CSV table of C-alpha atoms and ligand atoms in Angstrom, one decimal:
chain,number,residue,atom,x,y,z
X,1,MET,CA,-23.2,9.8,8.6
X,2,TYR,CA,-19.4,10.1,8.8
X,3,PHE,CA,-16.9,10.5,11.7
X,4,ASP,CA,-14.9,13.1,10.1
X,5,PRO,CA,-15.4,15.3,6.6
X,6,VAL,CA,-12.0,13.9,5.7
X,7,GLU,CA,-13.0,10.5,4.8
X,8,THR,CA,-15.4,11.9,1.7
X,9,LEU,CA,-12.7,14.2,0.9
X,10,PRO,CA,-12.6,14.5,-3.4
X,11,ARG,CA,-9.5,12.5,-4.2
X,12,ALA,CA,-7.7,15.2,-5.7
X,13,GLU,CA,-8.1,17.2,-2.4
X,14,LEU,CA,-7.0,14.0,-0.7
X,15,GLU,CA,-3.9,14.1,-2.7
X,16,ALA,CA,-3.1,17.1,-2.3
X,17,LEU,CA,-3.1,16.9,1.1
X,18,GLN,CA,-0.9,13.7,1.0
X,19,VAL,CA,1.6,15.7,-0.7
X,20,LYS,CA,1.4,18.1,1.7
X,21,ARG,CA,1.8,16.0,4.5
X,22,LEU,CA,4.4,13.8,3.4
X,23,LYS,CA,6.8,17.0,2.8
X,24,HIS,CA,6.0,17.6,6.3
X,25,THR,CA,6.9,14.4,7.6
X,26,ILE,CA,9.8,14.4,5.0
X,27,SER,CA,11.3,17.4,7.2
X,28,LEU,CA,10.4,15.2,10.3
X,29,ALA,CA,12.5,12.4,9.9
X,30,LEU,CA,15.3,14.0,8.7
X,31,HIS,CA,15.9,14.5,12.6
X,32,ALA,CA,16.0,11.2,13.2
X,33,PRO,CA,19.4,9.6,13.3
X,34,TYR,CA,18.4,6.4,10.4
X,35,TYR,CA,16.4,8.8,8.1
X,36,SER,CA,19.0,11.7,8.2
X,37,LYS,CA,21.8,9.3,6.9
X,38,THR,CA,19.2,7.3,4.4
X,39,LEU,CA,17.2,10.5,2.9
X,40,SER,CA,20.3,12.7,2.6
X,41,ASN,CA,21.9,10.0,0.6
X,42,ALA,CA,19.4,9.5,-1.5
X,43,GLN,CA,19.4,13.3,-1.9
X,44,ILE,CA,15.9,13.5,-0.3
X,45,THR,CA,14.5,16.9,0.8
X,46,PRO,CA,10.9,17.9,1.0
X,47,ASN,CA,10.5,19.7,-2.1
X,48,SER,CA,11.3,16.2,-3.7
X,49,ILE,CA,7.7,15.7,-3.5
X,50,GLN,CA,5.3,17.4,-6.1
X,51,SER,CA,3.0,14.6,-6.3
X,52,VAL,CA,1.8,11.6,-4.9
X,53,GLU,CA,3.7,9.4,-7.6
X,54,ASP,CA,7.1,11.1,-6.6
X,55,ILE,CA,7.0,8.4,-2.9
X,56,GLN,CA,8.3,6.2,-5.3
X,57,ARG,CA,11.6,8.1,-5.1
X,58,LEU,CA,12.1,7.6,-1.7
X,59,PRO,CA,14.1,4.5,-0.3
X,60,PHE,CA,12.1,1.9,1.6
X,61,THR,CA,12.3,0.7,5.2
X,62,THR,CA,12.2,-2.9,6.3
X,63,LYS,CA,11.2,-4.6,9.3
X,64,ASP,CA,15.4,-5.6,9.6
X,65,ASP,CA,16.4,-1.7,9.4
X,66,LEU,CA,14.0,-1.2,12.3
X,67,ARG,CA,15.6,-3.8,14.4
X,68,SER,CA,19.1,-2.3,13.4
X,69,GLN,CA,18.0,0.9,14.8
X,70,TYR,CA,16.5,-1.0,18.3
X,71,PRO,CA,15.7,0.8,20.1
X,72,TYR,CA,15.7,4.6,19.4
X,73,GLY,CA,17.6,5.5,15.7
X,74,MET,CA,14.1,6.2,14.6
X,75,LEU,CA,12.9,8.5,17.0
X,76,CYS,CA,13.0,12.5,15.4
X,77,LYS,CA,12.4,13.8,18.8
X,78,PRO,CA,14.3,14.1,22.2
X,79,LEU,CA,13.2,10.9,24.1
X,80,GLU,CA,11.6,12.8,27.0
X,81,GLU,CA,8.6,14.0,24.4
X,82,PHE,CA,7.6,10.3,24.2
X,83,VAL,CA,5.3,8.9,26.4
X,84,ARG,CA,4.4,5.3,25.3
X,85,LEU,CA,5.9,2.3,23.2
X,86,HIS,CA,4.5,-0.8,22.6
X,87,ALA,CA,6.4,-3.8,20.3
X,88,SER,CA,5.6,-6.0,17.6
X,89,SER,CA,5.0,-9.5,18.1
X,90,GLY,CA,8.0,-10.5,16.2
X,91,THR,CA,9.2,-14.1,17.5
X,92,THR,CA,12.9,-13.9,16.0
X,93,GLY,CA,15.9,-11.0,17.0
X,94,ASN,CA,15.4,-8.0,18.5
X,95,PRO,CA,11.8,-7.3,18.7
X,96,THR,CA,10.9,-3.8,17.1
X,97,ALA,CA,9.8,-0.4,19.1
X,98,VAL,CA,7.5,1.9,18.5
X,99,PHE,CA,7.2,5.3,20.3
X,100,TYR,CA,4.6,7.3,20.7
X,101,THR,CA,4.1,11.4,21.4
X,102,GLN,CA,1.3,12.4,23.3
X,103,ALA,CA,0.0,13.8,19.9
X,104,ASP,CA,0.8,10.7,18.1
X,105,LEU,CA,-1.5,9.2,20.6
X,106,ASP,CA,-4.5,11.5,20.5
X,107,GLU,CA,-4.4,11.0,16.4
X,108,TRP,CA,-4.2,7.4,17.0
X,109,ALA,CA,-7.2,7.3,19.2
X,110,SER,CA,-9.0,10.0,16.6
X,111,LEU,CA,-8.4,7.4,13.9
X,112,MET,CA,-9.2,4.5,16.1
X,113,ALA,CA,-13.2,6.4,17.1
X,114,ARG,CA,-13.7,7.0,13.3
X,115,SER,CA,-12.6,3.1,12.5
X,116,MET,CA,-15.2,2.3,15.1
X,117,TYR,CA,-17.9,4.5,13.9
X,118,THR,CA,-17.4,3.3,10.0
X,119,CYS,CA,-18.7,-0.2,11.0
X,120,GLY,CA,-21.7,0.9,13.0
X,121,ILE,CA,-20.6,1.4,16.6
X,122,ARG,CA,-22.2,4.5,18.4
X,123,LYS,CA,-21.6,6.6,21.9
X,124,SER,CA,-24.3,4.4,23.3
X,125,ASP,CA,-22.8,1.4,22.7
X,126,VAL,CA,-20.6,-1.0,25.7
X,127,LEU,CA,-17.5,-2.0,23.9
X,128,GLN,CA,-15.6,-5.3,25.8
X,129,ASN,CA,-11.8,-5.6,24.5
X,130,MET,CA,-11.2,-9.0,24.6
X,131,ALA,CA,-7.4,-8.6,23.0
X,132,GLY,CA,-4.8,-9.0,25.7
X,133,TYR,CA,-3.5,-5.2,27.0
X,134,GLY,CA,0.4,-4.9,27.3
X,135,LEU,CA,3.1,-4.7,24.8
X,136,PHE,CA,0.1,-6.0,21.8
X,137,THR,CA,-1.5,-2.6,20.3
X,138,GLY,CA,-4.6,-4.4,20.1
X,139,GLY,CA,-5.2,-3.6,23.7
X,140,LEU,CA,-4.9,0.1,24.7
X,141,GLY,CA,-4.9,0.8,21.0
X,142,ILE,CA,-8.8,-0.1,21.1
X,143,HIS,CA,-9.1,0.8,24.6
X,144,TYR,CA,-8.6,4.8,23.9
X,145,GLY,CA,-10.2,4.7,20.2
X,146,SER,CA,-13.3,3.6,21.9
X,147,GLU,CA,-13.3,6.3,24.8
X,148,ARG,CA,-12.4,8.8,21.9
X,149,LEU,CA,-15.9,7.7,20.4
X,150,GLY,CA,-17.4,7.5,24.1
X,151,CYS,CA,-18.3,4.2,24.6
X,152,LEU,CA,-18.4,3.0,27.6
X,153,THR,CA,-15.2,0.8,27.5
X,154,VAL,CA,-14.8,-2.2,29.4
X,155,PRO,CA,-10.9,-3.5,29.5
X,156,ALA,CA,-11.8,-7.2,30.1
X,157,GLY,CA,-8.3,-8.7,28.3
X,158,ALA,CA,-7.6,-11.7,26.6
X,159,GLY,CA,-8.7,-15.2,28.3
X,160,ASN,CA,-11.2,-16.2,30.7
X,161,SER,CA,-14.3,-17.1,28.5
X,162,LYS,CA,-16.7,-17.7,32.1
X,163,ARG,CA,-15.7,-14.2,33.1
X,164,GLN,CA,-16.1,-12.2,29.7
X,165,VAL,CA,-19.8,-13.9,29.5
X,166,LYS,CA,-20.8,-12.4,32.7
X,167,LEU,CA,-19.0,-8.9,31.7
X,168,ILE,CA,-21.3,-9.2,28.5
X,169,GLN,CA,-24.2,-9.7,30.5
X,170,ASP,CA,-24.1,-7.7,33.6
X,171,PHE,CA,-22.8,-4.4,31.4
X,172,ASN,CA,-25.0,-5.0,28.4
X,173,VAL,CA,-21.9,-5.6,25.8
X,174,THR,CA,-23.2,-4.9,22.5
X,175,VAL,CA,-19.5,-5.0,20.7
X,176,ALA,CA,-16.4,-6.6,21.3
X,177,HIS,CA,-13.1,-6.6,20.2
X,178,ILE,CA,-12.0,-10.5,19.7
X,179,ILE,CA,-9.0,-11.9,17.4
X,180,PRO,CA,-10.5,-14.2,15.5
X,181,SER,CA,-9.0,-17.4,17.1
X,182,TYR,CA,-10.4,-16.4,19.9
X,183,ALA,CA,-13.7,-15.7,18.7
X,184,MET,CA,-14.3,-18.9,17.1
X,185,TYR,CA,-13.1,-20.8,20.8
X,186,PHE,CA,-15.3,-18.5,22.7
X,187,ALA,CA,-17.8,-19.5,20.1
X,188,GLU,CA,-17.4,-23.0,21.1
X,189,PHE,CA,-17.2,-22.5,24.9
X,190,LEU,CA,-20.6,-20.6,25.0
X,191,LYS,CA,-21.9,-24.0,22.7
X,192,GLN,CA,-20.9,-25.9,25.7
X,193,GLU,CA,-21.8,-24.0,28.4
X,194,GLY,CA,-25.2,-24.3,26.6
X,195,ILE,CA,-25.6,-20.1,26.3
X,196,ASP,CA,-27.9,-19.1,23.7
X,197,PRO,CA,-25.5,-16.2,22.0
X,198,ALA,CA,-28.8,-14.7,20.3
X,199,GLY,CA,-29.6,-14.2,23.9
X,200,LEU,CA,-26.6,-11.9,24.4
X,201,PRO,CA,-26.7,-8.2,23.7
X,202,LEU,CA,-23.6,-8.8,21.5
X,203,ARG,CA,-24.1,-7.0,18.1
X,204,ILE,CA,-21.2,-6.4,16.7
X,205,ALA,CA,-17.5,-7.8,17.1
X,206,LEU,CA,-14.0,-6.1,15.2
X,207,ILE,CA,-11.5,-9.0,14.4
X,208,GLY,CA,-8.6,-8.4,13.0
X,209,ALA,CA,-4.5,-8.8,14.3
X,210,GLU,CA,-4.3,-12.1,12.6
X,211,PRO,CA,-4.9,-13.6,8.7
X,212,HIS,CA,-8.1,-15.1,8.6
X,213,THR,CA,-10.3,-16.3,5.2
X,214,GLU,CA,-14.0,-15.0,4.5
X,215,GLU,CA,-15.4,-18.7,5.6
X,216,ILE,CA,-14.1,-17.9,9.5
X,217,ARG,CA,-16.1,-14.7,9.3
X,218,ARG,CA,-19.2,-16.1,8.1
X,219,ARG,CA,-18.5,-18.6,10.9
X,220,ILE,CA,-18.0,-16.4,13.9
X,221,GLU,CA,-20.8,-14.2,12.8
X,222,GLU,CA,-23.3,-17.4,12.7
X,223,MET,CA,-21.8,-18.7,15.7
X,224,LEU,CA,-22.3,-15.3,17.6
X,225,HIS,CA,-24.9,-14.3,16.3
X,226,LEU,CA,-23.3,-10.8,15.6
X,227,LYS,CA,-22.1,-8.5,12.6
X,228,ALA,CA,-17.9,-8.9,12.5
X,229,TYR,CA,-15.8,-6.0,10.7
X,230,ASN,CA,-12.8,-6.8,9.7
X,231,SER,CA,-10.0,-4.5,11.4
X,232,TYR,CA,-6.3,-4.3,10.1
X,233,GLY,CA,-3.3,-2.4,11.3
X,234,LEU,CA,0.3,-3.3,12.8
X,235,SER,CA,2.6,-1.7,15.1
X,236,GLU,CA,5.2,0.5,13.0
X,237,MET,CA,2.0,1.9,11.9
X,238,ASN,CA,0.6,2.7,15.6
X,239,GLY,CA,-1.4,-0.5,15.6
X,240,PRO,CA,-5.3,-1.0,14.7
X,241,GLY,CA,-7.0,1.7,12.9
X,242,VAL,CA,-5.1,1.9,9.7
X,243,ALA,CA,-7.5,-0.1,7.6
X,244,PHE,CA,-11.0,-1.2,8.4
X,245,GLU,CA,-14.3,-2.3,7.0
X,246,CYS,CA,-17.0,-0.3,6.9
X,247,THR,CA,-20.8,-1.5,6.8
X,248,GLU,CA,-20.8,-3.2,3.0
X,249,GLN,CA,-18.4,-5.7,4.2
X,250,ASN,CA,-16.2,-5.1,1.3
X,251,GLY,CA,-12.9,-4.6,1.9
X,252,MET,CA,-10.9,-2.3,4.2
X,253,HIS,CA,-10.9,1.5,3.4
X,254,VAL,CA,-7.1,2.6,4.2
X,255,TRP,CA,-7.2,6.1,6.1
X,256,GLU,CA,-5.5,7.2,3.0
X,257,ASP,CA,-5.6,11.2,4.9
X,258,ALA,CA,-2.6,9.7,7.5
X,259,PHE,CA,-1.0,6.6,5.6
X,260,LEU,CA,0.2,6.9,1.8
X,261,ILE,CA,-0.3,3.2,1.3
X,262,GLU,CA,1.5,1.3,-2.0
X,263,ILE,CA,1.3,-2.4,-3.2
X,264,ILE,CA,4.0,-3.5,-4.9
X,265,ASP,CA,5.3,-6.3,-6.2
X,266,PRO,CA,7.8,-7.9,-3.6
X,267,GLU,CA,10.5,-8.8,-6.2
X,268,THR,CA,11.1,-6.1,-8.2
X,269,GLY,CA,10.0,-3.2,-5.4
X,270,ARG,CA,7.8,-1.6,-8.4
X,271,HIS,CA,3.8,-0.8,-7.7
X,272,VAL,CA,1.6,-3.7,-9.4
X,273,PRO,CA,-1.2,-2.9,-11.6
X,274,GLU,CA,-4.3,-1.3,-9.7
X,275,GLY,CA,-6.3,-4.4,-8.4
X,276,GLU,CA,-3.4,-7.1,-8.4
X,277,VAL,CA,-2.2,-8.9,-4.9
X,278,GLY,CA,1.2,-7.1,-4.1
X,279,GLU,CA,3.2,-6.5,-0.9
X,280,VAL,CA,1.3,-3.8,1.3
X,281,VAL,CA,3.6,-0.1,1.9
X,282,MET,CA,2.8,2.2,3.9
X,283,THR,CA,4.3,6.0,4.8
X,284,ASN,CA,2.9,7.8,8.2
X,285,LEU,CA,1.7,10.8,7.1
X,286,THR,CA,0.7,12.4,10.5
X,287,ARG,CA,2.6,11.0,12.9
X,288,GLU,CA,5.2,13.5,14.9
X,289,GLY,CA,7.9,11.1,17.0
X,290,MET,CA,8.2,8.0,14.9
X,291,PRO,CA,7.0,8.2,10.9
X,292,LEU,CA,8.3,5.4,9.0
X,293,ILE,CA,8.8,5.9,5.6
X,294,ARG,CA,7.8,3.1,2.9
X,295,TYR,CA,7.9,0.7,5.5
X,296,ARG,CA,7.2,-2.8,4.0
X,297,THR,CA,5.0,-4.4,5.5
X,298,ARG,CA,5.3,-8.3,4.7
X,299,ASP,CA,1.3,-8.3,4.3
X,300,LEU,CA,-0.2,-9.2,0.9
X,301,SER,CA,-3.6,-7.6,-0.2
X,302,ARG,CA,-4.8,-5.9,-3.4
X,303,PHE,CA,-6.4,-2.7,-4.0
X,304,ILE,CA,-10.5,-2.8,-4.5
X,305,PRO,CA,-11.1,-1.5,-7.8
X,306,GLY,CA,-14.0,1.5,-7.8
X,307,GLU,CA,-16.1,3.2,-5.5
X,308,CYS,CA,-17.1,1.9,-2.3
X,309,GLY,CA,-21.2,2.6,-1.5
X,310,CYS,CA,-20.7,4.3,1.8
X,311,GLY,CA,-19.7,7.2,0.0
X,312,ARG,CA,-16.2,7.1,1.7
X,313,THR,CA,-13.2,7.8,-1.2
X,314,HIS,CA,-10.7,6.6,0.8
X,315,ARG,CA,-9.4,3.2,-1.5
X,316,ARG,CA,-9.7,-0.2,-0.2
X,317,ILE,CA,-8.1,-3.6,0.2
X,318,ASP,CA,-8.6,-6.3,0.2
X,319,ARG,CA,-8.7,-9.0,3.5
X,320,ILE,CA,-4.9,-9.6,3.8
X,321,GLN,CA,-4.1,-12.8,1.9
X,322,GLY,CA,-1.1,-13.7,4.0
X,323,ARG,CA,2.3,-12.3,4.8
X,324,ALA,CA,5.3,-12.6,2.0
X,325,ASP,CA,7.1,-14.2,4.5
X,326,ASP,CA,4.7,-16.8,5.3
X,327,MET,CA,4.6,-18.8,2.2
X,328,LEU,CA,5.6,-22.1,2.5
X,329,ILE,CA,7.2,-24.2,-0.1
X,330,ILE,CA,7.0,-27.8,-0.4
X,331,LYS,CA,8.0,-30.2,-3.4
X,332,GLY,CA,8.4,-26.8,-5.3
X,333,VAL,CA,4.9,-25.5,-4.6
X,334,ASN,CA,4.0,-22.2,-3.2
X,335,ILE,CA,1.5,-22.4,-0.2
X,336,TYR,CA,0.0,-19.9,1.8
X,337,PRO,CA,-1.7,-20.9,5.0
X,338,MET,CA,-4.8,-19.2,4.2
X,339,GLN,CA,-5.5,-21.7,1.4
X,340,ILE,CA,-5.6,-24.5,3.5
X,341,GLU,CA,-7.9,-22.1,6.3
X,342,GLN,CA,-10.2,-21.7,3.0
X,343,THR,CA,-10.4,-25.2,2.3
X,344,LEU,CA,-11.0,-26.3,5.5
X,345,MET,CA,-13.6,-24.2,6.6
X,346,ALA,CA,-15.7,-24.8,4.0
X,347,LEU,CA,-16.5,-27.9,5.1
X,348,PRO,CA,-19.0,-28.5,7.5
X,349,GLU,CA,-17.3,-31.4,9.7
X,350,VAL,CA,-14.3,-29.2,10.6
X,351,GLY,CA,-14.2,-27.8,13.6
X,352,GLN,CA,-12.7,-24.6,14.9
X,353,ASN,CA,-9.0,-25.3,14.6
X,354,TYR,CA,-6.4,-26.6,12.4
X,355,LEU,CA,-2.3,-26.9,12.8
X,356,ILE,CA,0.1,-27.2,9.8
X,357,GLU,CA,2.9,-29.4,10.3
X,358,LEU,CA,6.0,-29.0,8.4
X,359,PHE,CA,8.3,-32.2,8.4
X,360,ARG,CA,10.9,-34.0,6.6
X,361,GLU,CA,10.6,-37.6,5.8
X,362,GLY,CA,14.3,-38.8,4.1
X,363,VAL,CA,15.0,-35.6,2.0
X,364,MET,CA,11.3,-34.7,1.1
X,365,ASP,CA,9.8,-32.0,2.5
X,366,GLN,CA,6.6,-32.9,3.6
X,367,ILE,CA,3.0,-31.2,5.1
X,368,ARG,CA,0.6,-32.7,7.6
X,369,VAL,CA,-2.5,-30.6,8.3
X,370,LYS,CA,-3.7,-31.8,12.2
X,371,VAL,CA,-7.9,-30.9,12.0
X,372,GLU,CA,-10.3,-30.4,14.8
X,373,ILE,CA,-13.3,-32.2,13.9
X,374,ARG,CA,-17.1,-31.1,15.2
X,375,GLU,CA,-18.0,-33.3,18.3
X,376,GLU,CA,-21.2,-34.9,16.4
X,377,PHE,CA,-19.3,-36.0,13.7
X,378,PHE,CA,-16.5,-37.3,15.9
X,379,GLU,CA,-18.1,-39.9,16.8
X,380,GLU,CA,-19.1,-41.6,13.6
X,381,ASP,CA,-17.7,-45.2,12.4
X,382,MET,CA,-14.6,-45.3,11.3
X,383,ARG,CA,-15.3,-46.1,7.6
X,384,LYS,CA,-17.1,-42.1,7.4
X,385,LEU,CA,-14.2,-40.6,9.2
X,386,GLN,CA,-11.3,-42.4,6.9
X,387,GLY,CA,-13.8,-41.2,4.0
X,388,LEU,CA,-14.0,-37.4,5.5
X,389,GLN,CA,-10.3,-37.6,6.2
X,390,LYS,CA,-10.0,-38.6,2.3
X,391,ARG,CA,-12.2,-36.1,1.1
X,392,ILE,CA,-10.2,-33.1,3.1
X,393,ALA,CA,-6.9,-34.6,1.2
X,394,THR,CA,-8.3,-34.6,-2.1
X,395,ARG,CA,-9.8,-30.9,-1.4
X,396,LEU,CA,-6.4,-30.0,-0.2
X,397,ARG,CA,-4.8,-31.6,-2.9
X,398,ASP,CA,-6.7,-29.4,-5.7
X,399,GLU,CA,-6.3,-26.4,-3.9
X,400,ILE,CA,-2.5,-26.5,-3.2
X,401,LEU,CA,-1.4,-28.9,-5.6
X,402,VAL,CA,0.4,-31.1,-3.1
X,403,THR,CA,-1.4,-33.5,-1.0
X,404,PRO,CA,-1.0,-33.4,2.5
X,405,ARG,CA,-1.1,-36.1,5.5
X,406,VAL,CA,-4.4,-35.1,7.2
X,407,GLU,CA,-5.1,-36.2,10.7
X,408,LEU,CA,-8.4,-35.8,12.2
X,409,VAL,CA,-8.5,-34.6,15.9
X,410,GLN,CA,-11.2,-34.5,18.8
X,411,SER,CA,-12.4,-30.9,18.7
X,412,GLU,CA,-10.3,-28.7,21.6
X,413,SER,CA,-7.2,-31.0,21.1
X,414,ILE,CA,-4.9,-28.3,19.2
X,415,PRO,CA,-3.2,-26.0,21.6
X,416,LYS,CA,-4.5,-22.5,22.3
X,417,THR,CA,-2.8,-19.4,22.7
X,418,GLU,CA,-4.0,-16.5,24.0
X,419,GLY,CA,-2.4,-14.1,21.6
X,420,LYS,CA,-2.1,-14.3,17.7
X,421,ALA,CA,-3.0,-18.2,16.5
X,422,LYS,CA,-0.1,-20.0,15.5
X,423,ARG,CA,-0.8,-22.0,12.4
X,424,VAL,CA,2.1,-23.6,11.0
X,425,VAL,CA,4.8,-25.1,12.9
X,426,ASP,CA,8.3,-26.4,11.2
X,427,LEU,CA,9.7,-29.5,12.4
X,428,ARG,CA,12.4,-30.0,9.9
X,429,ASP,CA,15.7,-29.3,11.4
M,501,AMP,P1,2.0,-6.8,15.4
M,501,AMP,O1,2.2,-4.9,15.0
M,501,AMP,O2,2.4,-7.8,16.2
M,501,AMP,O3,0.5,-6.3,15.9
M,501,AMP,O4,1.5,-7.4,13.9
M,501,AMP,C1,1.0,-6.8,12.8
M,501,AMP,C2,0.3,-7.7,11.7
M,501,AMP,O5,-0.2,-8.7,12.3
M,501,AMP,C3,0.2,-6.8,10.7
M,501,AMP,O6,1.4,-7.1,9.6
M,501,AMP,C4,-0.6,-8.3,9.8
M,501,AMP,O7,0.2,-9.6,9.7
M,501,AMP,C5,-1.0,-9.0,10.8
M,501,AMP,N1,-3.0,-8.5,10.9
M,501,AMP,C6,-2.6,-7.2,11.8
M,501,AMP,N2,-4.4,-7.1,11.3
M,501,AMP,C7,-5.1,-8.1,10.2
M,501,AMP,C8,-6.0,-8.6,9.2
M,501,AMP,N3,-7.2,-7.5,9.9
M,501,AMP,N4,-5.7,-9.3,8.9
M,501,AMP,C9,-4.9,-10.1,8.6
M,501,AMP,N5,-3.8,-9.9,9.0
M,501,AMP,C10,-3.7,-9.0,10.2
M,502,ZN,ZN1,-17.1,1.9,2.6
C-alpha cells in the first residue's frame, strides 16, 4: 500500500525524527558562508533544538537572501562535491540557483517515486513527461523519480502536441506529467484533431508547478478522461516531490520526514492557528549540499485538519491559493488571481484560457479580464454574447468586490507559453 514505511510513522516518532534531522541540518548549514553568519549571530547551535517547536527560534531565509548569496553562498560543501544545478523561474534580478550533491539527487528521486506511488502509479505504468526539461525542475525531477519507481519513462518535454499524441499511442502511455495550463490546451488540441481522449491509454495526470483551482482540475479530468493529482514543489526545496495528493484527492501530503513545514502569518512571522491560511515556510531535513532553513516560499496554503483516509500520518496542505506576492490591490481591494479563475471556470461557456490585465485610466487603477469563450458559444448572436459578458462581470464583482471590464475573445486567441502560464499582465507604468 505504501512506498516507504515512514509514510505511516506515528506522529510522535515522526517528530522525533524531525528533531534529530533538524539538529543535523543545522550542523551542516553552519558550513555555508551565509548560515555560519546568520546562525552564529542568532547564537544557534544544534543543541538549540529540543523539540519541533524550537524551529521558531531560527531566523527565516528569504528569496532575497538567496539572491544576495548567488551563486555559491548557501553551499555547505566544496563545489566539487556537487553534480547538478537547477534555477528557479524568477523573472526579475538574479535567478536563484540550487545545487545538488549525488546524495541529494538520490534522495530527491526517492521522494518523487514515493509521491508517484501515492497517487497510484506503479512500475508497470509508462510515464510521459510533458513538462520542459532544462533548468526547470519539473523535467529531470519527475524523470528520475519515474525511473526510480521503475516506470518506462518517455522524456517528451513540453509542446509539439501532435508528437505527444503519437508517443502516447505508440508506447501505451498511462501517466502524463503536464502543467495544468498545457493540459487545458492539450485537451482542446485533441478535440480539434477529433481524437477521443477515452480512446487513449492515459489514466493519470500529475499536474502542478503553477497555481490552479479545483475547477481546472475537474475540467482536466473530464476533458482528458483520467484522474488528475496535484503535485507541489519548488526548486529551493529540490523541486517537485515536496507535497503530493494521494488517491483521496483531498489535500497534499507534505513529506514531513524530509521537510519541516510551518504556516505563518506573513506580517508577524508567527504560526497561524491550525487550519488557517498563511505563508508556507519550509526547512530541508534531508539535504546535505544546500539545506535551507525556514525558507519563506511566499505560497499561501493551510493545513487540512484531521487524518487522511489513506492512513498516511504526514499532514496535508490545501491546494496553493496563490502567492503572497501575487496579490493585486485594485481600488484598495485585495484580489487574488485564483479568485478570478475559480469564478470563470465555473461557467460552461468559458474556454480554457484567460488573462488579467491591469491598466490605469486617469489616476484610477482598473482591471480587465480577457476571457476565451468556447467555439460553440462564440458563434451566438451579439445580444447573447453581451448578456454573457455582463453575467461574467457581475459574478466577478460578487467575488472580488470590484467590477472588472470583461472582454470576450475567441478560443485560442490568448498567447500561450510552453512553461508556467502568465495570468496577469501589468500595463501600468
Ligand atoms: P519553481 O521553483 O520555479 O519551479 O517554482 C516553484 C513555485 O511554483 C512554487 O513556489 C509555487 O508558487 C508554484 N507551484 C509549484 N507547484 C504548485 C502547485 N501544485 N500548485 C500551485 N503552485 C505551485
Ligand atoms: Zn492521504
